[in-house]
Each structure stands twice: as C-alpha cells, then as structure tokens.
PDB file of C-alpha atoms in Angstrom:
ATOM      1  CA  UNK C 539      16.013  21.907  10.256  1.00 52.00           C
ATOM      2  CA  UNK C 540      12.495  20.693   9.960  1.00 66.00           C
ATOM      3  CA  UNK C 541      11.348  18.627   7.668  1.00 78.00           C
ATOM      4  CA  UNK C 542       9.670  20.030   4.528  1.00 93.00           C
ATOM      5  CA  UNK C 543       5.621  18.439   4.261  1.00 94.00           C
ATOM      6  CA  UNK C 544       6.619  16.813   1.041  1.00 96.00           C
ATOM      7  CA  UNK C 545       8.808  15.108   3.208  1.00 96.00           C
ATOM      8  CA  UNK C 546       6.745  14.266   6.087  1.00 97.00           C
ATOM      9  CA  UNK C 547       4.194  12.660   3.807  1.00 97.00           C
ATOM     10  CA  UNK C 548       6.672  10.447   2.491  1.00 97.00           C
ATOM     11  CA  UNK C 549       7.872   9.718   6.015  1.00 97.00           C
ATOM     12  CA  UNK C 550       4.117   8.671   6.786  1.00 98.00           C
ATOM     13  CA  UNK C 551       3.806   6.781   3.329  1.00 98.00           C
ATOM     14  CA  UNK C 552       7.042   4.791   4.399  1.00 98.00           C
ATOM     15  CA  UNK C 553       5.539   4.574   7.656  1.00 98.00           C
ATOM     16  CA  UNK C 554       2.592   2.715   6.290  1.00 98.00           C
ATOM     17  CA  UNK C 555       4.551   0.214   5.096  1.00 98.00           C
ATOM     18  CA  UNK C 556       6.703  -0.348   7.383  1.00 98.00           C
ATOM     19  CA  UNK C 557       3.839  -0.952   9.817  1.00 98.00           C
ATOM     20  CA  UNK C 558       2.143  -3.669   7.187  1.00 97.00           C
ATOM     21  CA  UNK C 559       5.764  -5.311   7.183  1.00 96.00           C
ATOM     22  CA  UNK C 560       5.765  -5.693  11.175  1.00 96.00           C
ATOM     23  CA  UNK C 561       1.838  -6.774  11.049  1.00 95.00           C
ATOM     24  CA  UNK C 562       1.579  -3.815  13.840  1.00 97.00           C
ATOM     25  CA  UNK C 563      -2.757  -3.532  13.901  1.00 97.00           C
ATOM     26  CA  UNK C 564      -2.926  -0.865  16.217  1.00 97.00           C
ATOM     27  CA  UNK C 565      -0.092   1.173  15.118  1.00 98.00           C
ATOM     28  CA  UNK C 566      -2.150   0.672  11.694  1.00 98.00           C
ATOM     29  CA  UNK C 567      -5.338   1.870  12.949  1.00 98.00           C
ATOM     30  CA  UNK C 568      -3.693   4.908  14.302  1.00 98.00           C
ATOM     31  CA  UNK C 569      -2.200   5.844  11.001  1.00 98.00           C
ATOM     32  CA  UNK C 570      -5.548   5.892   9.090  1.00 98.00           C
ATOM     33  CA  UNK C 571      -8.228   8.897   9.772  1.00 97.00           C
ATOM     34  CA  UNK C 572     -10.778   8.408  12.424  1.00 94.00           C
ATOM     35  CA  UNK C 573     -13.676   8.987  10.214  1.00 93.00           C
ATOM     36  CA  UNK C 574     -16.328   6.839   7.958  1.00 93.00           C
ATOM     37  CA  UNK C 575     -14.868   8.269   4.951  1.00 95.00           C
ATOM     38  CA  UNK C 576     -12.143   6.027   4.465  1.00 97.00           C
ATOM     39  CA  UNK C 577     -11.789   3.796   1.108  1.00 98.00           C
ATOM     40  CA  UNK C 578      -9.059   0.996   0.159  1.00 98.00           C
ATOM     41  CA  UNK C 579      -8.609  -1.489  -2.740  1.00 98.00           C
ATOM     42  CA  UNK C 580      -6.706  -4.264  -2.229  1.00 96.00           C
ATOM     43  CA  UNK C 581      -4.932  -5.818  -5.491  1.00 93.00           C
ATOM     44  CA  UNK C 582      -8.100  -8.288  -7.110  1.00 92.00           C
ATOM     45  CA  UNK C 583     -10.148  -6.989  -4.286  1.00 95.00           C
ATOM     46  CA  UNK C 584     -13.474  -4.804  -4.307  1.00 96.00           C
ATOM     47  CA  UNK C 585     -13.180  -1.239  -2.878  1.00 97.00           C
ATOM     48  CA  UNK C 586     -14.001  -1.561   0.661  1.00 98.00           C
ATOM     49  CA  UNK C 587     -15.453   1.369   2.343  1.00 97.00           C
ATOM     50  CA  UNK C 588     -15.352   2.497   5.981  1.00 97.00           C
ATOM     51  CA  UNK C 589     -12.960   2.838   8.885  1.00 97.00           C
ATOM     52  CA  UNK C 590     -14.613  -0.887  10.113  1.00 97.00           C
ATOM     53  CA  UNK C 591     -14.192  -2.507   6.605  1.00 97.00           C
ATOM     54  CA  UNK C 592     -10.972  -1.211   5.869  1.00 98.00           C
ATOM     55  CA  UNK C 593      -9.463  -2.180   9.109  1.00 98.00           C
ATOM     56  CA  UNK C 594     -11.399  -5.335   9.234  1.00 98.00           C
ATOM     57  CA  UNK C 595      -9.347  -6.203   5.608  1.00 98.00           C
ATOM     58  CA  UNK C 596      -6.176  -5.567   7.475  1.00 98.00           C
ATOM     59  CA  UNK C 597      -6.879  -7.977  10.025  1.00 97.00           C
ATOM     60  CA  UNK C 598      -7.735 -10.269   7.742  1.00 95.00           C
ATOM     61  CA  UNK C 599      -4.324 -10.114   5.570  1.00 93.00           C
ATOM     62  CA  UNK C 600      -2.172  -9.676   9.008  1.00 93.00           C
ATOM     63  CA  UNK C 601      -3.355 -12.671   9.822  1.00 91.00           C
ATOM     64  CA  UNK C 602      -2.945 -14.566   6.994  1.00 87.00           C
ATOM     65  CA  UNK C 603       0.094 -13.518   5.811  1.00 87.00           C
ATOM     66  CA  UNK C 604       3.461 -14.836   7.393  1.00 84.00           C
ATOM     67  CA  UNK C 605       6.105 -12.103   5.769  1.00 88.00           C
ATOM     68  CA  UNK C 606       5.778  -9.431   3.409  1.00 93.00           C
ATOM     69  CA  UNK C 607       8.356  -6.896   2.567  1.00 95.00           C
ATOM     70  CA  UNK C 608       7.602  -3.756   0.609  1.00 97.00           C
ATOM     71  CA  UNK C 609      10.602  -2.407  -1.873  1.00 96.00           C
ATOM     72  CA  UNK C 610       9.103   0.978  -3.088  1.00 97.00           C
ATOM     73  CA  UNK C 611      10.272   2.407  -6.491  1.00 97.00           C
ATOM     74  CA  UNK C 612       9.172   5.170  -8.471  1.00 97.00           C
ATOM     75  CA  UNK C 613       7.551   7.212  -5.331  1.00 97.00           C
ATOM     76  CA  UNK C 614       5.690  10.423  -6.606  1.00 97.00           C
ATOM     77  CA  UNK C 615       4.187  13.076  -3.921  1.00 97.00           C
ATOM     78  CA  UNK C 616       1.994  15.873  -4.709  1.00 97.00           C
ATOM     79  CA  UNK C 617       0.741  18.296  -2.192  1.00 96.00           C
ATOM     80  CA  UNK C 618      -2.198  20.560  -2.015  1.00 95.00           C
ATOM     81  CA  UNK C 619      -3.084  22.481   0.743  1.00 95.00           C
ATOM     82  CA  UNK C 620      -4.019  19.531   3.599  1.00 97.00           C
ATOM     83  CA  UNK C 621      -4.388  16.387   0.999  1.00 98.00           C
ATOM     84  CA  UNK C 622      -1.751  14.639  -0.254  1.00 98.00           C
ATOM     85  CA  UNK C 623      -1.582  12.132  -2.562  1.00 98.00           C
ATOM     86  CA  UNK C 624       1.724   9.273  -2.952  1.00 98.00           C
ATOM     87  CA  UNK C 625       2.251   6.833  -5.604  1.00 98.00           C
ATOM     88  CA  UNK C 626       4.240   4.171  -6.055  1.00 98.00           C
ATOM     89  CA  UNK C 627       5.019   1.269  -7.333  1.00 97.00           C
ATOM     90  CA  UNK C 628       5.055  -1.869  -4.425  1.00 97.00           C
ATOM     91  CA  UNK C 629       7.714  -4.396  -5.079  1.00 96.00           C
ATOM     92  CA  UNK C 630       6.186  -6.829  -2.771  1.00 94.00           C
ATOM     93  CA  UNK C 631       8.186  -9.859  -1.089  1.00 91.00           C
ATOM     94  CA  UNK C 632       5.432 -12.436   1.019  1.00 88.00           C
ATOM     95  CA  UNK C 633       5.490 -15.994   2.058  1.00 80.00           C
ATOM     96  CA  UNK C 634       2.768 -17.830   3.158  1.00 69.00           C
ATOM     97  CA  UNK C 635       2.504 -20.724   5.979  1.00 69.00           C
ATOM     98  CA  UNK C 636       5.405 -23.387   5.696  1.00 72.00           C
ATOM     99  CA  UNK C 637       4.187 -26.480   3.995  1.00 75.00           C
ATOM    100  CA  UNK C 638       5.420 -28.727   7.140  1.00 79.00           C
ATOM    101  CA  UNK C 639       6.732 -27.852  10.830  1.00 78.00           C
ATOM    102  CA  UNK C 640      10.179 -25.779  10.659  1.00 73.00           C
ATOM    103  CA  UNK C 641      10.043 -25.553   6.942  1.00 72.00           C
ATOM    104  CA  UNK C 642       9.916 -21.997   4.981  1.00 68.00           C
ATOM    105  CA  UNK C 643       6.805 -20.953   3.288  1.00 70.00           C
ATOM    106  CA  UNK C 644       7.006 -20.443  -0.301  1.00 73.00           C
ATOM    107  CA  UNK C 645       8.181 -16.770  -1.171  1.00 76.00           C
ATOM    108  CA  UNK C 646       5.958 -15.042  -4.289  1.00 81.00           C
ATOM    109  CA  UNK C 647       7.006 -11.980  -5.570  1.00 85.00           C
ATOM    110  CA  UNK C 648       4.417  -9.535  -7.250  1.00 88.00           C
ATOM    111  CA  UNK C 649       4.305  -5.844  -8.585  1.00 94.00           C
ATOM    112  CA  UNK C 650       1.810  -3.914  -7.908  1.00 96.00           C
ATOM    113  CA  UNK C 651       1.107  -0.119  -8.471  1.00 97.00           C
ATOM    114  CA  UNK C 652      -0.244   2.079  -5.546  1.00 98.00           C
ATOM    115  CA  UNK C 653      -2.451   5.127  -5.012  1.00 98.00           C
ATOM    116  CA  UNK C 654      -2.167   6.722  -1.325  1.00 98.00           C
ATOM    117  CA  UNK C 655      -3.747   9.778  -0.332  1.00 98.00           C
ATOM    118  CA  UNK C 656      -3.262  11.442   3.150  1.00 98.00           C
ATOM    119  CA  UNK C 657      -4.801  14.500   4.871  1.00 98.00           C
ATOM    120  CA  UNK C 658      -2.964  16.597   7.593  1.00 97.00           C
ATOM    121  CA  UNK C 659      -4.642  16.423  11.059  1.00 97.00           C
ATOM    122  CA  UNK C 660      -3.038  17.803  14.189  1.00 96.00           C
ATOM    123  CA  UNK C 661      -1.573  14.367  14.802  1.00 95.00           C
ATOM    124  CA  UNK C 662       0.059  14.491  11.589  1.00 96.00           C
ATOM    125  CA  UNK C 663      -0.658  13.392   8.377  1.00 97.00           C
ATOM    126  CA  UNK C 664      -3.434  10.294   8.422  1.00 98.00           C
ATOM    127  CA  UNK C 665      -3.812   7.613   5.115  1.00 98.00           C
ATOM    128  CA  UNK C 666      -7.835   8.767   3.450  1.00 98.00           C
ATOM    129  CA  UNK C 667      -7.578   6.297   0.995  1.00 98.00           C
ATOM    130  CA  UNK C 668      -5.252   3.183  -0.172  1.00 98.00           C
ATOM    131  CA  UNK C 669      -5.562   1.907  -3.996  1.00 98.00           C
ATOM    132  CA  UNK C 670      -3.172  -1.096  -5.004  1.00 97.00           C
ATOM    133  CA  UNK C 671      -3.627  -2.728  -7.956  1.00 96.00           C
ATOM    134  CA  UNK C 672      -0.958  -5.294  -9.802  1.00 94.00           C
ATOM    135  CA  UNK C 673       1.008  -4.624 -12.708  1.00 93.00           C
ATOM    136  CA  UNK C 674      -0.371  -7.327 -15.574  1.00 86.00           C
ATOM    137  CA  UNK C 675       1.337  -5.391 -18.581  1.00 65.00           C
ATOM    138  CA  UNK C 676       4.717  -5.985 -18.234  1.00 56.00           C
ATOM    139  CA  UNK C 677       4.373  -9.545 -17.427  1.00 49.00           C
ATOM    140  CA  UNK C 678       2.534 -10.078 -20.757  1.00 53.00           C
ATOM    141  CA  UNK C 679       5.088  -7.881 -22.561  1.00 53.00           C
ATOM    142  CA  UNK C 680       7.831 -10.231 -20.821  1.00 56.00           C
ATOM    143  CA  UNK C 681       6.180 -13.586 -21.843  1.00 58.00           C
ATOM    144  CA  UNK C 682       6.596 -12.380 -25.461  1.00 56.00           C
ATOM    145  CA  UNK C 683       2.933 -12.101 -26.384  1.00 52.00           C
ATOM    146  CA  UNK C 684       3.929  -9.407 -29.239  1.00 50.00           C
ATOM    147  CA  UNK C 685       1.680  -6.871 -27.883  1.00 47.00           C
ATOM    148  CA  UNK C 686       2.933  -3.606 -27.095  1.00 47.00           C
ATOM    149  CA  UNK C 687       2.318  -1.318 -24.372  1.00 46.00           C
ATOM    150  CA  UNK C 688      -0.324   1.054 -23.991  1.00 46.00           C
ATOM    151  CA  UNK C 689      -1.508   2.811 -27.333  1.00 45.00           C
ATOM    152  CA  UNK C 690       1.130   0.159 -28.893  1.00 44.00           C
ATOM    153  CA  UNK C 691      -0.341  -1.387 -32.015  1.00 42.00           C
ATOM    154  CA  UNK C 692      -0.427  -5.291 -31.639  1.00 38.00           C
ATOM    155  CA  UNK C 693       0.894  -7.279 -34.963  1.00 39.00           C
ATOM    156  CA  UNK C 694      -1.419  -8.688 -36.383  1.00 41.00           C
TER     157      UNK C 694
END
C-alpha cells in the first residue's frame, strides 16, 4: 500500500525534525527547495529570506546548540494540489554547552507554535517556508496574571 500524500507530507514534516535533532546540514539543505524563494522565522528572530540566509541560520543554530529534541503535538496537514502546509505545536527539549569539562549543559524547555509549508517536486515533497514562533499566552495564563485568553475580558 502506498502511502497517501497527506501522509508523505507528514513523513517529510517529521523528517525535518528529525534532521534538526541529529544537526544533519546537508541532509537539511536537501530537504528545503533549491530556489531563492525560500522564507523562515525563527522564534524572536526576523524573517530571513533566501536559500543562503535560511541555510546560513541553520548553521548558525547547529552550531550553537548542543541537543534539541522536538515532541510534536497537535500536527494539522492541509493539502492543495502541490503545496502543503503543516502545523504544529514544537515541544522543544535543548541544552546548551556544559558549564565545566564533563558536566551537562543546562536543559530549557520552551513551546513554540509552527507554520511549515512544503511543495511537491519530483524528489518529493521540499520545506518553502518555516514559521516558529513561542507560545507567551499560556505561560502568562499559568503565572496567574488574571487575564484570560484570547477575546477573554481581563478583570479589572
């Protein structure tokens, strides 16, 4: 049975991240489009625009990040014709350089919401376009500030 495209844009969403995880460059390069038209938003970051740029940002986090893990909840596809675009919500695990020599780095967890939008090539389908931005509302709603959510009146 072969799978359905719903499911083989999910496979290359999942891919995506799995490829960030492993800090695999060139198996990330290959997943996004071979074209100028490319855009990505990192979470506090301004868009970045361009096959160079957005790669170059990749690079940049690889780098500079020592583990990340992605746990993806509430995954929504929607398909039409050759674009497709994923969201998601990124519950993201990373650690940053140990503080001394054979020490752990600090773990920080964050939650961040995620726009991904893929067209199908002959290769397969490629990542157009990556938009990540974190989830602030909850945390305020969690600290007890009294305000409500969206369209939520605040007391006053």
């Amino acid at each position: 049975m072969t799978p359905t495209e719903i499911e083989q844009v999910e496979r290359a969403n999942a891919e995506y991240y799995d490829i960030v995880e492993r800090g695999d460059y060139a198996e990330l390069a290959a997943l996004w489009l071979d074209e100028e038209s490319l855009s990505c938003v990192h979470p506090g970051w301004p868009v970045l625009s361009g096959r160079g740029e957005v790669l170059r940002s990749y690079a940049v986090i690889m780098a500079n990040t020592d583990y990340i893990q992605f746990i993806l909840t509430d995954v929504q596809t929607s398909l039409l014709g050759a674009t497709a675009i994923v969201t998601c919500t990124e519950n993201i695990l990373s650690g940053g350089p140990p503080p001394e020599e054979g020490e752990l780095g600090p773990l920080v967890g964050q939650l961040v919401v995620a726009t991904n939008v893929f067209r199908r090539t002959t290769e397969g389908w490629k990542l157009w376009s990556h938009h990540a931005s974190p989830v602030l509302a909850e945390l305020e709603a969690e600290e007890g500030d009294g305000g409500g959510g969206p369209g939520e009146e605040s007391p006053a």
